[in-house]
Short mmCIF file of C-alpha atoms in Angstrom, two decimals:
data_model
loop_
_atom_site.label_atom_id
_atom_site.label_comp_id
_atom_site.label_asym_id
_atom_site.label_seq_id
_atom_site.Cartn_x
_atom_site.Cartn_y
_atom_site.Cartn_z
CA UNK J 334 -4.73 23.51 -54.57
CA UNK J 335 -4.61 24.45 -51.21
CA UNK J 336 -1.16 24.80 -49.50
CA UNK J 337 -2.59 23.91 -46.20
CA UNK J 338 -3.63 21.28 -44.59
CA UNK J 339 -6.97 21.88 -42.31
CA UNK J 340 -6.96 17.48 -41.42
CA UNK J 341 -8.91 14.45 -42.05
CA UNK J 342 -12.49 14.44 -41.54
CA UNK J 343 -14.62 11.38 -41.12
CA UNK J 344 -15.29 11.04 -44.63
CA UNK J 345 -11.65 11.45 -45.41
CA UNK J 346 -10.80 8.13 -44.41
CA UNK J 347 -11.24 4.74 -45.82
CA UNK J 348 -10.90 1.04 -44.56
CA UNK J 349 -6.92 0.10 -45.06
CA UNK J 350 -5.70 3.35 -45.51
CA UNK J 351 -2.26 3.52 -44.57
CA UNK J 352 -0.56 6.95 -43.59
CA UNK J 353 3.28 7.58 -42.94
CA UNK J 354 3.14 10.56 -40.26
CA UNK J 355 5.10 13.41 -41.19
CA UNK J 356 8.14 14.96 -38.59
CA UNK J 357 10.48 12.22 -37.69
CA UNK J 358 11.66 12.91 -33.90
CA UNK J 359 14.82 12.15 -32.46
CA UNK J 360 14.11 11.91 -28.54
CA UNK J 361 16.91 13.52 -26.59
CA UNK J 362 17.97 13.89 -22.91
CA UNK J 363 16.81 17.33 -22.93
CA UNK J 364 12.72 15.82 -23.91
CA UNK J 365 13.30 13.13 -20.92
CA UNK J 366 14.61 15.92 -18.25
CA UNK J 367 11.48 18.04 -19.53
CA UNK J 368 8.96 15.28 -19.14
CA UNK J 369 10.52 14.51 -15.67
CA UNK J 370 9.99 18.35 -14.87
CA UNK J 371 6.39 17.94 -16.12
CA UNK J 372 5.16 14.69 -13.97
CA UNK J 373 7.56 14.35 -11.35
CA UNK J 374 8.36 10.45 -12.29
CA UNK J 375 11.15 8.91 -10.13
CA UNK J 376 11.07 5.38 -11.69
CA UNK J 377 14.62 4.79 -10.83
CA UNK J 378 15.59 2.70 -13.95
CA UNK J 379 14.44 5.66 -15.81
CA UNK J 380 15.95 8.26 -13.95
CA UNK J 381 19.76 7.01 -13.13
CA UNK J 382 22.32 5.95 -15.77
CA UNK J 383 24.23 3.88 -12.67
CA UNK J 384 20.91 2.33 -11.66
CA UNK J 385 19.65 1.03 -15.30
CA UNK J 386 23.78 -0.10 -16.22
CA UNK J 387 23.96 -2.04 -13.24
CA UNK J 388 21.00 -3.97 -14.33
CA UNK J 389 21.93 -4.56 -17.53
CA UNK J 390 20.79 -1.71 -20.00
CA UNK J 391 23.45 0.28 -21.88
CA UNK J 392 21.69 3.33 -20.15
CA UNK J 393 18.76 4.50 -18.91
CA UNK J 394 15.89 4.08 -21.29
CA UNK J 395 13.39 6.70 -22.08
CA UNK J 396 10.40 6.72 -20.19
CA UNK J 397 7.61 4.20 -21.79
CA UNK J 398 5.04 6.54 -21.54
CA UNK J 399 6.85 9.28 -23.36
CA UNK J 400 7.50 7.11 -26.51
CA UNK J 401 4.05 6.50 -26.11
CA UNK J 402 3.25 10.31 -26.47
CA UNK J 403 5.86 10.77 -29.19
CA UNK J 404 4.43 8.25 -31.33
CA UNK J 405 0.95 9.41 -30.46
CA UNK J 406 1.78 13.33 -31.68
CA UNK J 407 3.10 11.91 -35.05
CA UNK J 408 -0.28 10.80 -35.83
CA UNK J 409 -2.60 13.75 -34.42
CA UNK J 410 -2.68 16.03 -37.31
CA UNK J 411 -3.73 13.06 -40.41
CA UNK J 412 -5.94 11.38 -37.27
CA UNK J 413 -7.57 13.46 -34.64
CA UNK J 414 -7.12 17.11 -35.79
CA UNK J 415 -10.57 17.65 -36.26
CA UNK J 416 -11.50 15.22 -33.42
CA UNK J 417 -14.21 15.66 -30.94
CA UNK J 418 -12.66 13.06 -28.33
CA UNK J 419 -10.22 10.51 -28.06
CA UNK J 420 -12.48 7.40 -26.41
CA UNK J 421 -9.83 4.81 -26.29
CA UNK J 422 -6.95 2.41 -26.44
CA UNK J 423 -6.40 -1.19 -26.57
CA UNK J 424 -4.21 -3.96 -27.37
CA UNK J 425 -0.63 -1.04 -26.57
CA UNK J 426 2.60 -3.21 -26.61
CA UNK J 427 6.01 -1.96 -26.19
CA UNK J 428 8.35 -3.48 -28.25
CA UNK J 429 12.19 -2.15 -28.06
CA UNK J 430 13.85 0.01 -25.74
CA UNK J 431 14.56 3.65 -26.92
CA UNK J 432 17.18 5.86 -25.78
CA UNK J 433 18.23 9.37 -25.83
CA UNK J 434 19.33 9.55 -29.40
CA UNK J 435 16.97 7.01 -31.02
CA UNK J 436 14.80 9.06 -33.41
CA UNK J 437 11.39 7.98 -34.09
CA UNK J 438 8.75 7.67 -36.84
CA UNK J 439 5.06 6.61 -36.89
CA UNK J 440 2.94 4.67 -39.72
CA UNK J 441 -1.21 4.18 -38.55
CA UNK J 442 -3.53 1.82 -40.19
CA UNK J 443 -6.97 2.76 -40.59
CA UNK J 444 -8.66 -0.72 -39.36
CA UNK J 445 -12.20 0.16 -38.65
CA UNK J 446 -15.27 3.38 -39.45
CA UNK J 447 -18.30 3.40 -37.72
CA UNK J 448 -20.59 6.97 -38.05
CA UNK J 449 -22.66 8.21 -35.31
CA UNK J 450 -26.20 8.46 -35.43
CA UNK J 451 -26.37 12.50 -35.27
CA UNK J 452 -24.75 12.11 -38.79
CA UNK J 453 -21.85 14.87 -37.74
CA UNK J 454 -19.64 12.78 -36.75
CA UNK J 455 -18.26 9.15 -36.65
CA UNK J 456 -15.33 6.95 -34.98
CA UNK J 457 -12.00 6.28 -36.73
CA UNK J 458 -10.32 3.40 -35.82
CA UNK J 459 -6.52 2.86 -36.40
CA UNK J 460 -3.64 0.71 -35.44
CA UNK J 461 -0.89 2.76 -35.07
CA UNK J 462 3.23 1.46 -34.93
CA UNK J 463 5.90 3.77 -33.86
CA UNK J 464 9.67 2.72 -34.97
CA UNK J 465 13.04 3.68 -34.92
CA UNK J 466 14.87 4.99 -37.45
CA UNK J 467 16.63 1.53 -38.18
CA UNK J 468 13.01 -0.10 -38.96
CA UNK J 469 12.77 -1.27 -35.25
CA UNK J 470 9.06 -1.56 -33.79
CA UNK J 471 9.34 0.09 -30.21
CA UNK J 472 5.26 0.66 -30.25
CA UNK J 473 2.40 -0.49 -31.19
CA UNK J 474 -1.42 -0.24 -30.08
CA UNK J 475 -5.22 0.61 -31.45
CA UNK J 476 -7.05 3.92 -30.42
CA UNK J 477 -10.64 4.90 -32.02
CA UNK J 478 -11.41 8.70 -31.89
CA UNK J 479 -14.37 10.27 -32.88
CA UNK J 480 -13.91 12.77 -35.65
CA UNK J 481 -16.53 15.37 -37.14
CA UNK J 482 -18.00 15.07 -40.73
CA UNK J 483 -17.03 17.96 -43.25
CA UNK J 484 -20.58 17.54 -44.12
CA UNK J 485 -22.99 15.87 -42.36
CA UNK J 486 -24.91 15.09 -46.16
CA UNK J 487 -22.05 12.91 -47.16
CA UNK J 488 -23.54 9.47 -47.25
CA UNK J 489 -21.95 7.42 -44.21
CA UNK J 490 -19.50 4.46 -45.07
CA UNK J 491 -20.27 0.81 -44.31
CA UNK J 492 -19.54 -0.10 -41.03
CA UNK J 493 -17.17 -2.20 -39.80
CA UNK J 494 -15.44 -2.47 -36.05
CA UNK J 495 -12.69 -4.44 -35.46
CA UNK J 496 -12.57 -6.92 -32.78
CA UNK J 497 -10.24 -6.10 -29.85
CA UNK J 498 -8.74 -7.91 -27.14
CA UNK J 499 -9.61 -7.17 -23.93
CA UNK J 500 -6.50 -7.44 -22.53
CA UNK J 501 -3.01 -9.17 -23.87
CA UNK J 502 -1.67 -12.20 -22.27
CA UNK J 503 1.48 -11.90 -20.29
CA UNK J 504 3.79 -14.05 -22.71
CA UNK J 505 3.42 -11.11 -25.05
CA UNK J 506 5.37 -9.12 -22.65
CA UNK J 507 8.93 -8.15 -22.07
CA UNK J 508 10.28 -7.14 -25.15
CA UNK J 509 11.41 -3.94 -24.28
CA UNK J 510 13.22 -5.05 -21.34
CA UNK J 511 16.54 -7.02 -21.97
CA UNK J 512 17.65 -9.49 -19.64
CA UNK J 513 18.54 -8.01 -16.14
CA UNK J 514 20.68 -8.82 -13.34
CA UNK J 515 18.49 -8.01 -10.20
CA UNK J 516 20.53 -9.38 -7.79
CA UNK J 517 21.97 -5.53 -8.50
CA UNK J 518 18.59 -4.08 -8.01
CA UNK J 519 18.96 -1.67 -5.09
CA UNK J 520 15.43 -1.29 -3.34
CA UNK J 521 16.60 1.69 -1.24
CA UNK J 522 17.49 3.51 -4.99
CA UNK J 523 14.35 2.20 -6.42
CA UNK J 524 12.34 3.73 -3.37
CA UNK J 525 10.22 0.55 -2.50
CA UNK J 526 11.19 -3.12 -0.65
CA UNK J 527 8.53 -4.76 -2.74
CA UNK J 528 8.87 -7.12 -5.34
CA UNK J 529 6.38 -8.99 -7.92
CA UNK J 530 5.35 -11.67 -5.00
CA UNK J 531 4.38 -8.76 -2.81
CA UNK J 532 1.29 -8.33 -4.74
CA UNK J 533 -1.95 -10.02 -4.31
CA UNK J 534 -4.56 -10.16 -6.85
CA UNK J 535 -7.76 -7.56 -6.05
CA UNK J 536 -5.35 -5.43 -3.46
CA UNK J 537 -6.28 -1.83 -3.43
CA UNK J 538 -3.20 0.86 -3.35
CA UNK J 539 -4.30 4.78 -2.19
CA UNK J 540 -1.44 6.52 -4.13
CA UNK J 541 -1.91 9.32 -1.37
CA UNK J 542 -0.30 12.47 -3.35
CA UNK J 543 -2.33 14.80 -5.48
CA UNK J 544 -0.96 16.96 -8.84
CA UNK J 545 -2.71 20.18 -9.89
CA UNK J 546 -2.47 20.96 -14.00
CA UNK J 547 -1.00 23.87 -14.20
CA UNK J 548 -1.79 25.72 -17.70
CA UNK J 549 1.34 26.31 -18.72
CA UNK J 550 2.65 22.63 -18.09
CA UNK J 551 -0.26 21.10 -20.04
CA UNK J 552 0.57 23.07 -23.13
CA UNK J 553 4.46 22.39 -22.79
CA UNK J 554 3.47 19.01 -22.54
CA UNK J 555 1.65 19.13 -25.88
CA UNK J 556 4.32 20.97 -27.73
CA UNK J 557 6.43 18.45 -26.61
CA UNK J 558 4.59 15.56 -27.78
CA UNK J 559 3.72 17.65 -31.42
CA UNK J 560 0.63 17.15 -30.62
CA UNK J 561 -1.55 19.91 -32.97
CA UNK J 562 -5.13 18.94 -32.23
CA UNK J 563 -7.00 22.37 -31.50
CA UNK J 564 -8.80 21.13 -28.47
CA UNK J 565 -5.46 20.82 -26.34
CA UNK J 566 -3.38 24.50 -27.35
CA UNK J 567 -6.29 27.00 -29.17
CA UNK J 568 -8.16 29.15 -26.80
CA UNK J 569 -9.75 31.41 -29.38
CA UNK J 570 -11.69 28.13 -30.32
CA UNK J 571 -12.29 26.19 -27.84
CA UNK J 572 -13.42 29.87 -25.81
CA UNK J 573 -16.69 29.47 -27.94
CA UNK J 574 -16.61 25.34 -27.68
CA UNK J 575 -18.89 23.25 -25.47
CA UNK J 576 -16.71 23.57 -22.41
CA UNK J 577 -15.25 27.32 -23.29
CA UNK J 578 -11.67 26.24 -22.44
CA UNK J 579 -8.57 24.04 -23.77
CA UNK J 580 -9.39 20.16 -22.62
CA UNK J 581 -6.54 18.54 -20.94
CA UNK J 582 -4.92 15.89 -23.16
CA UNK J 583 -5.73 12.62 -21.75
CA UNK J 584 -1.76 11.40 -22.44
CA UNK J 585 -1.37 14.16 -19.80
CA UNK J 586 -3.46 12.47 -17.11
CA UNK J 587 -2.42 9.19 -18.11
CA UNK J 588 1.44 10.72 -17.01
CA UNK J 589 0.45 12.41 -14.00
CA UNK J 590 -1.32 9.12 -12.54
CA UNK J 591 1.77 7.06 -13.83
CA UNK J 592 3.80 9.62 -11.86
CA UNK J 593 1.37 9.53 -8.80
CA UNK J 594 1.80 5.45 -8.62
CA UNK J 595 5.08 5.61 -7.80
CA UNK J 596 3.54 6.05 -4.07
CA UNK J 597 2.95 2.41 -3.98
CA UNK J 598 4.73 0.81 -6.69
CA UNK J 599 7.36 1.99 -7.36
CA UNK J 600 9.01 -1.14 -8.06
CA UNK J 601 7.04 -1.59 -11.37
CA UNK J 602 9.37 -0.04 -13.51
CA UNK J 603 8.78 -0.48 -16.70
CA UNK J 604 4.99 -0.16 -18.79
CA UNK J 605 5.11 -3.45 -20.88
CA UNK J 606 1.50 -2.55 -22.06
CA UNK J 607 -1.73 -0.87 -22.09
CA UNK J 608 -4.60 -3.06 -22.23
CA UNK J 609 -7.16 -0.68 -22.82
CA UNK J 610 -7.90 2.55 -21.47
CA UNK J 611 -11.00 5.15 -20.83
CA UNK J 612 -10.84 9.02 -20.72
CA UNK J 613 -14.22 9.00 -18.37
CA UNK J 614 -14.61 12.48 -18.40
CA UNK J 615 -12.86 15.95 -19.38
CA UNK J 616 -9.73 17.76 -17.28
CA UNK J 617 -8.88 21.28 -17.57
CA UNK J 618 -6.39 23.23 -15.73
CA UNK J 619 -6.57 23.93 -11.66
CA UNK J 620 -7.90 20.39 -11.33
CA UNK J 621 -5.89 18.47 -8.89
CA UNK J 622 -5.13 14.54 -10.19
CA UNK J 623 -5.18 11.80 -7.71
CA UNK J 624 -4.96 8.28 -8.03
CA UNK J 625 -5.14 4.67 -6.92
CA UNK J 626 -4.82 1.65 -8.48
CA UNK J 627 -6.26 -2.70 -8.28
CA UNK J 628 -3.80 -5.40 -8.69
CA UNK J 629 -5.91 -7.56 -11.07
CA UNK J 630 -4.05 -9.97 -12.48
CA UNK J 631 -0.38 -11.59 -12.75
CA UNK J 632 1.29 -13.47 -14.60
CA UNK J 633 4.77 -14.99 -15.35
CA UNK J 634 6.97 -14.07 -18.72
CA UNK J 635 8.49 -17.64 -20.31
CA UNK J 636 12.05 -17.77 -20.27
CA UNK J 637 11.88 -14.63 -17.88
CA UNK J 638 13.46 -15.60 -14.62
CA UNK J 639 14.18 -12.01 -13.44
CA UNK J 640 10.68 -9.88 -13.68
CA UNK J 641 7.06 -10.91 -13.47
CA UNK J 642 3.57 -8.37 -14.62
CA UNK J 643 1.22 -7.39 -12.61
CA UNK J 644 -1.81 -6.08 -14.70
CA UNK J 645 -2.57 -2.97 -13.02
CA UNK J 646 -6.02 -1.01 -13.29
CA UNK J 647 -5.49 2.53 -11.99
CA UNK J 648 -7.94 4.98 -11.79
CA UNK J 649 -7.33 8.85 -11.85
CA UNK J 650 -9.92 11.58 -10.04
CA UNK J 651 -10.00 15.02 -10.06
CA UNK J 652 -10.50 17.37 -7.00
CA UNK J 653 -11.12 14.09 -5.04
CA UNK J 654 -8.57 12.10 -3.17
CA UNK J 655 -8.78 8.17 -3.78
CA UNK J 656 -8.91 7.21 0.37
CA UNK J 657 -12.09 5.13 -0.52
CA UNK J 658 -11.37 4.03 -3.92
CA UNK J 659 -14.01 5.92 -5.96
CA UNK J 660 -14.98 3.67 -8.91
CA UNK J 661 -18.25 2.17 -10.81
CA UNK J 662 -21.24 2.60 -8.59
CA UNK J 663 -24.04 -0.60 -8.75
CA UNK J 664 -25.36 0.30 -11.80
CA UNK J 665 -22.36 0.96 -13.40
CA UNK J 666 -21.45 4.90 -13.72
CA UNK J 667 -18.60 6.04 -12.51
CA UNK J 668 -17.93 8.35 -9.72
CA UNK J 669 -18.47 12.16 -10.94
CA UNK J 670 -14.69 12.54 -10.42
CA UNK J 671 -13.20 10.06 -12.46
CA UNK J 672 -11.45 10.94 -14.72
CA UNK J 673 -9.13 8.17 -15.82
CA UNK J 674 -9.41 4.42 -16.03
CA UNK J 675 -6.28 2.55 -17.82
CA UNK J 676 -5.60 -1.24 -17.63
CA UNK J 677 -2.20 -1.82 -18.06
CA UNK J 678 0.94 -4.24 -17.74
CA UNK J 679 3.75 -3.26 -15.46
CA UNK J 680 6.66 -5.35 -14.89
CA UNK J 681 8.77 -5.62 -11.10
CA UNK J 682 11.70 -7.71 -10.19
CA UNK J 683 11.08 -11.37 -8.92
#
């Protein structure tokens, strides 16, 4: 038997197969100064100790989106190490605060197998739940990937995909988020004077700023994460791939237009979910990410008296500043610089 481990392919996996990802990580302040150095976020009940304590949190918590990551690079190498693509999220909910110290595991669900109709390859769908080391749920959400075949003779499964929601309701939110105290919420330190009532349903926000990938930050990022799928960190492969280069991981865009919102709203401090979420089109390094983003929904959290979501779709461009919203055209293709388009839940102060 082989002492290595070359990944799942598509015929490797099976409805209700459950995996327990190896590599436990305990996140630590030195991960959240990196990941600040890599996107620039300045989400201020992320970045202060004073700021978050004030509120109410023991400290500041670690940055939504980099549990998100974490959890995500447990699962690359049984899920998506022979991928072809990632095509999507849905149904993301964060569940418990982490903090600097808090080490995390990740156990995915294989929920739904579909195979293409070139035979090489099919799509692998799995719920996947991060968790502390005490049993706590801090994440959970579905992605599908496409993965290729060991061999494309293997007769395909039956299929079967799952039905998703389309987006999460608000009183699923707030979890993560313990009561706060926002008459202490300082809106010069948080960098904005706008609250949850600011915000009108179908407004349109230019995040302004752009963010060129750098190669070295993109592959720091996905050491970081533990992320081993070849497409992100092997040249020598990917030189003789389709695109002859390393693709940008799409967590990686996903943090850069998080980090580019702030230009706009930076009040919405905390990612309560991801609805669902589209990697439109490939990234590679030198491409400059810009953003804007739609209010396009609200909503109210029972019992929750001190923040309010706003369901945010924000979509990401490369090369192309977002001045006149580039989007879906009539027929429905996107602009040829999308890159991006995530529907999440943020939550602001009331």
């Amino acid at each position: 038997m082989s002492k290595t481990f070359y990944g799942n392919y598509f015929e490797d996996f099976t409805i209700g197969m459950v995996i327990r990802h190896a590599t436990p990580r305990t996140v630590t302040a030195g991960d959240v100064a990196l990941y600040t150095g890599l996107y620039g976020t300045r989400f201020a009940v992320q970045s202060s100790d004073a700021f978050a304590h004030a509120l109410g949190y023991p400290h500041a918590p670690v940055d939504d989106l980099l549990v998100f990551h974490v959890v995500f690079g447990k699962t690359v190498p049984d899920i998506s190490l022979n991928a072809v693509a990632n095509l999507g999220y849905a149904g993301c909910r964060f569940l418990a605060p982490v903090y600097p110290g808090d080490t995390l595991y990740a156990v995915s669900e294989v929920i739904g197998l579909k195979e293409n109709s070139n035979g090489k390859t099919g799509v692998v769908y799995v719920r996947s739940t991060g968790y502390k080391s005490d049993g706590t749920e801090v994440l959970d959400y579905v992605r599908w990937v496409m993965v290729r075949k060991r061999d494309p003779a293997t007769p395909p499964p039956e299929p079967h995909v799952p039905e998703l929601p389309a987006a999460l309701d608000a009183d699923m939110l707030g979890d993560a988020v313990p009561l706060l105290d926002m008459d202490e919420w300082e809106e010069a330190f948080a960098g904005s004077p706008f609250r949850h009532e600011h915000y009108e349903i179908g407004e349109r926000i230019d995040h302004v700023d752009g963010m060129t990938i750098e190669e070295a930050e993109h592959q720091i990022a996905t050491r970081l994460y533990q992320n081993t799928a070849k497409v992100h960190f092997n040249q020598h492969t990917e030189g003789e791939g389709r695109f002859g280069r390393r693709l940008i991981y799409g967590g990686h865009i996903i943090s850069l237009a998080r980090g580019l919102s702030f230009n706009g709203i930076a009040s919405a401090f905390h990612v309560a979910a991801i609805n669902g979420g589209r990697h439109v089109a490939p990234a590679f390094a030198g491409d400059t990410i810009y953003a804007w983003s739609e209010v396009i929904d609200k909503g109210e959290i029972p019992g929750r008296r001190d923040v309010g979501a706003l369901r945010l779709r924000t979509i990401a461009t490369k090369d192309r500043p977002c001045t006149d919203f580039p989007d879906l055209d009539a027929e429905g293709r996107y602009d040829p610089a999308v890159v991006l388009d995530l529907d999440y839940w943020a939550l602001l102060p009331l």
